[in-house]
PDB file of C-alpha atoms in Angstrom:
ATOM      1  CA  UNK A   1     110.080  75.517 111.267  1.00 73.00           C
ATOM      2  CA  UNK A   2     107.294  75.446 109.292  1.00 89.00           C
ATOM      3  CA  UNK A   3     104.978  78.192 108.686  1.00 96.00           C
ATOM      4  CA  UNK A   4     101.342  78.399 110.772  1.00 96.00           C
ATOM      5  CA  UNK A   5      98.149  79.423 108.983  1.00 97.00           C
ATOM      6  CA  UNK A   6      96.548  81.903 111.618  1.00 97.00           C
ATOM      7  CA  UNK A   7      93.003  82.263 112.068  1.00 97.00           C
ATOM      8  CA  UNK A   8      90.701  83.251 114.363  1.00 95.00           C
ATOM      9  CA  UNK A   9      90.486  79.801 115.855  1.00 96.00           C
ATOM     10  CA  UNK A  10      93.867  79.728 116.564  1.00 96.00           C
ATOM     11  CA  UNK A  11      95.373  83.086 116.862  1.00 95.00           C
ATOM     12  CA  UNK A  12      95.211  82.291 120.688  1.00 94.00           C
ATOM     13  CA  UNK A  13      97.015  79.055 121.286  1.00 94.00           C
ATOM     14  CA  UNK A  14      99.555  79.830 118.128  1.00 94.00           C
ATOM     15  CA  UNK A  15     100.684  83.296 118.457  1.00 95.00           C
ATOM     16  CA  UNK A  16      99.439  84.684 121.875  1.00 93.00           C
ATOM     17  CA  UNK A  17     100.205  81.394 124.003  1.00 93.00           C
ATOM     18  CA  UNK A  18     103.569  80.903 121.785  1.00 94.00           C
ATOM     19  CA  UNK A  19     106.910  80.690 124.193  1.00 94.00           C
ATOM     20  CA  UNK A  20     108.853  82.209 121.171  1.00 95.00           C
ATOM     21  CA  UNK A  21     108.790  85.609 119.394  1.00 97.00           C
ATOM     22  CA  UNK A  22     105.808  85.617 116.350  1.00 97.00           C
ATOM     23  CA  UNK A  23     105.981  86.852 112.674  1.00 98.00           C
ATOM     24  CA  UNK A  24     102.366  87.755 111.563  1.00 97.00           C
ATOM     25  CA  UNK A  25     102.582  88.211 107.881  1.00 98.00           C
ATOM     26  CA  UNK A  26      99.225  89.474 106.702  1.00 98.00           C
ATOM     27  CA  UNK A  27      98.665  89.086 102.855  1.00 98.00           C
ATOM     28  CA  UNK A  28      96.253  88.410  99.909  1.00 98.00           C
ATOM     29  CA  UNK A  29      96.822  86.324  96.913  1.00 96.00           C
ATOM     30  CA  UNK A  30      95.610  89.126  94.976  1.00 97.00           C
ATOM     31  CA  UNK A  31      98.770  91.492  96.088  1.00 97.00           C
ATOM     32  CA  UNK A  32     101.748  91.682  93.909  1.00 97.00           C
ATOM     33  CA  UNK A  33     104.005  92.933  96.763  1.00 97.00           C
ATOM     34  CA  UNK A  34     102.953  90.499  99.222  1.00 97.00           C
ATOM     35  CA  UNK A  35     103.844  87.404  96.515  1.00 97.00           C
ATOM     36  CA  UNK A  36     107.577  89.429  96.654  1.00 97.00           C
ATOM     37  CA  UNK A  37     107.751  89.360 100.426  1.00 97.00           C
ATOM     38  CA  UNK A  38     106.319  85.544 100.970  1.00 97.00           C
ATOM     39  CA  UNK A  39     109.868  84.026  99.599  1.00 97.00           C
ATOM     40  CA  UNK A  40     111.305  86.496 102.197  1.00 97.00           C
ATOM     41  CA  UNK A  41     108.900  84.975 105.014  1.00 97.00           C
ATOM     42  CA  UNK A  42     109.849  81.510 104.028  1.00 97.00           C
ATOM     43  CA  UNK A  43     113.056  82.303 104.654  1.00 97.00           C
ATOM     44  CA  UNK A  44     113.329  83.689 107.763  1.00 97.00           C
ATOM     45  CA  UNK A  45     110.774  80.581 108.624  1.00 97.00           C
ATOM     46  CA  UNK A  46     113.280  77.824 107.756  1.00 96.00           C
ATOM     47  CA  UNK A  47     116.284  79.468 108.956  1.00 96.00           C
ATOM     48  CA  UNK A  48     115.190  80.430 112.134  1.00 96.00           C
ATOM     49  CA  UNK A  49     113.497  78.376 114.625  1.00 95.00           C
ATOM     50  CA  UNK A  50     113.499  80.723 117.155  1.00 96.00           C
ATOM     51  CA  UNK A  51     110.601  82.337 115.758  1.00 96.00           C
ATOM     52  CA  UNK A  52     107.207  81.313 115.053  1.00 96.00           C
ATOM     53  CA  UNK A  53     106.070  82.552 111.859  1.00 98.00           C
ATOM     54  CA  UNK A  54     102.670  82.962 111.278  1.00 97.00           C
ATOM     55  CA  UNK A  55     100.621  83.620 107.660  1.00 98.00           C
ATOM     56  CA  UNK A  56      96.829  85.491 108.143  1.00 98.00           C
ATOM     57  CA  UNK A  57      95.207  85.700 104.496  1.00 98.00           C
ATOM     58  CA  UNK A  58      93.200  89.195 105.146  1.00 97.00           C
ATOM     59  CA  UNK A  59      90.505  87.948 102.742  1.00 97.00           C
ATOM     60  CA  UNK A  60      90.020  84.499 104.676  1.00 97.00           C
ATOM     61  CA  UNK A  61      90.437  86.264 108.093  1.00 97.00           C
ATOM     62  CA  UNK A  62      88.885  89.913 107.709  1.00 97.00           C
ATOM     63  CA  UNK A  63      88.465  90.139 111.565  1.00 95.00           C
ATOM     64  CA  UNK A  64      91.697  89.413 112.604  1.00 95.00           C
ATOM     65  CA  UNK A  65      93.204  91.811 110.311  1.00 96.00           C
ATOM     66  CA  UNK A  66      90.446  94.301 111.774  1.00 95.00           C
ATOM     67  CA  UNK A  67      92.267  93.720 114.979  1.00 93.00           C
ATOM     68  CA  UNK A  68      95.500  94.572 113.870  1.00 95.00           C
ATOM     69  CA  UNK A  69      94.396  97.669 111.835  1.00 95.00           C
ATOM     70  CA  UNK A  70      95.780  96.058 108.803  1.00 96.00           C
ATOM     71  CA  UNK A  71      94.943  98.769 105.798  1.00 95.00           C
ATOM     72  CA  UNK A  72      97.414  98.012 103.707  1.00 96.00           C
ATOM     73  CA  UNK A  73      99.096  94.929 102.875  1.00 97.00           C
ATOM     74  CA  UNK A  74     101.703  93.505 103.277  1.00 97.00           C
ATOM     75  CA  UNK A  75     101.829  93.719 106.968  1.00 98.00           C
ATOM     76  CA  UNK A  76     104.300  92.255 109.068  1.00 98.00           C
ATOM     77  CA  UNK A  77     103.683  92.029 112.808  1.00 98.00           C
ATOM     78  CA  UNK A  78     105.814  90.849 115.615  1.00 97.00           C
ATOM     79  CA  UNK A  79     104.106  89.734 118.092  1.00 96.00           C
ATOM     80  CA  UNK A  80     106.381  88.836 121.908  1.00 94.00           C
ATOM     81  CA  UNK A  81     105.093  87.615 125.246  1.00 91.00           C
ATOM     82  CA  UNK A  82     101.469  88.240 123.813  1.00 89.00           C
ATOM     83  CA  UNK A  83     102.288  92.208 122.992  1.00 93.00           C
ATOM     84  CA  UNK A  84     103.214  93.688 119.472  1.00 95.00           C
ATOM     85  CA  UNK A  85     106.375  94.574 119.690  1.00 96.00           C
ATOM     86  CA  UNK A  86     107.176  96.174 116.171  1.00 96.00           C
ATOM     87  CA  UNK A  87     105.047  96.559 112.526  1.00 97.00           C
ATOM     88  CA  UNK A  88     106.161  96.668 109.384  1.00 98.00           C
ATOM     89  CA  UNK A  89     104.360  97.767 106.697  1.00 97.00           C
ATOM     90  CA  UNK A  90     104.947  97.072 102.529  1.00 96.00           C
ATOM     91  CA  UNK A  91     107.833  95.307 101.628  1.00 96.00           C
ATOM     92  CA  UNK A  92     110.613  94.704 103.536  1.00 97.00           C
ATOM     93  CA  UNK A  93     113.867  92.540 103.416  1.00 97.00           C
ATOM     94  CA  UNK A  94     114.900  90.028 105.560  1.00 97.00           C
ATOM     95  CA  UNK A  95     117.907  92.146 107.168  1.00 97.00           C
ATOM     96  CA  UNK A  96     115.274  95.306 108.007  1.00 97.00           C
ATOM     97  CA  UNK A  97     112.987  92.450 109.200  1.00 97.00           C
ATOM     98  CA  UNK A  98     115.168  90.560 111.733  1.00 97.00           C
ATOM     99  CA  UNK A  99     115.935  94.105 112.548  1.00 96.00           C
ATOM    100  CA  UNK A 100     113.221  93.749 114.644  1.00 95.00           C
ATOM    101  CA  UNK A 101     113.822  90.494 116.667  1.00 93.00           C
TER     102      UNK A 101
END
């Protein structure tokens, strides 16, 4: 599936409104460990289409990453039936993250 930009304008109808289980990845294109976990994100993204996966650039989106008391990046997310289930923080792998699901 592909991969949703989430903003503010959409955060509702894509990630709380979504029938599936949601991957928030909050990043920067200024963060070294984040450009290590986005191949990571990808992956999960095409291989599983049970999950929506969802990308919030903190420096585009400030107040949604004020939301989720994102201080440090990257932040994972997941996000089911409208609730955060789990958050990861730094760099994970895919195994620890589907840990999650």
């Amino acid at each position: 599936m592909p991969i949703i930009t989430v903003t503010s304008e959409n955060f509702k109808t894509e990630v709380l409104n979504s029938p599936k289980p949601v991957l928030l990845d909050f990043w920067a294109t200024w963060c070294p460990p984040c450009m290590m976990q986005s191949p990571i994100i990808d992956e999960i993204a095409e291989q599983r289409a049970d999950i929506t996966v969802g990308k919030v650039n903190t420096d585009e989106q400030p107040m949604l990453a004020e939301t989720f008391n994102v201080e440090n990046i990257p932040t994972l997310v997941i996000i089911k039936d409208g609730n955060i289930k789990s958050r990861l923080v730094g760099l994970h792998t895919k195994e620890q993250i589907l840990a999650e699901f």
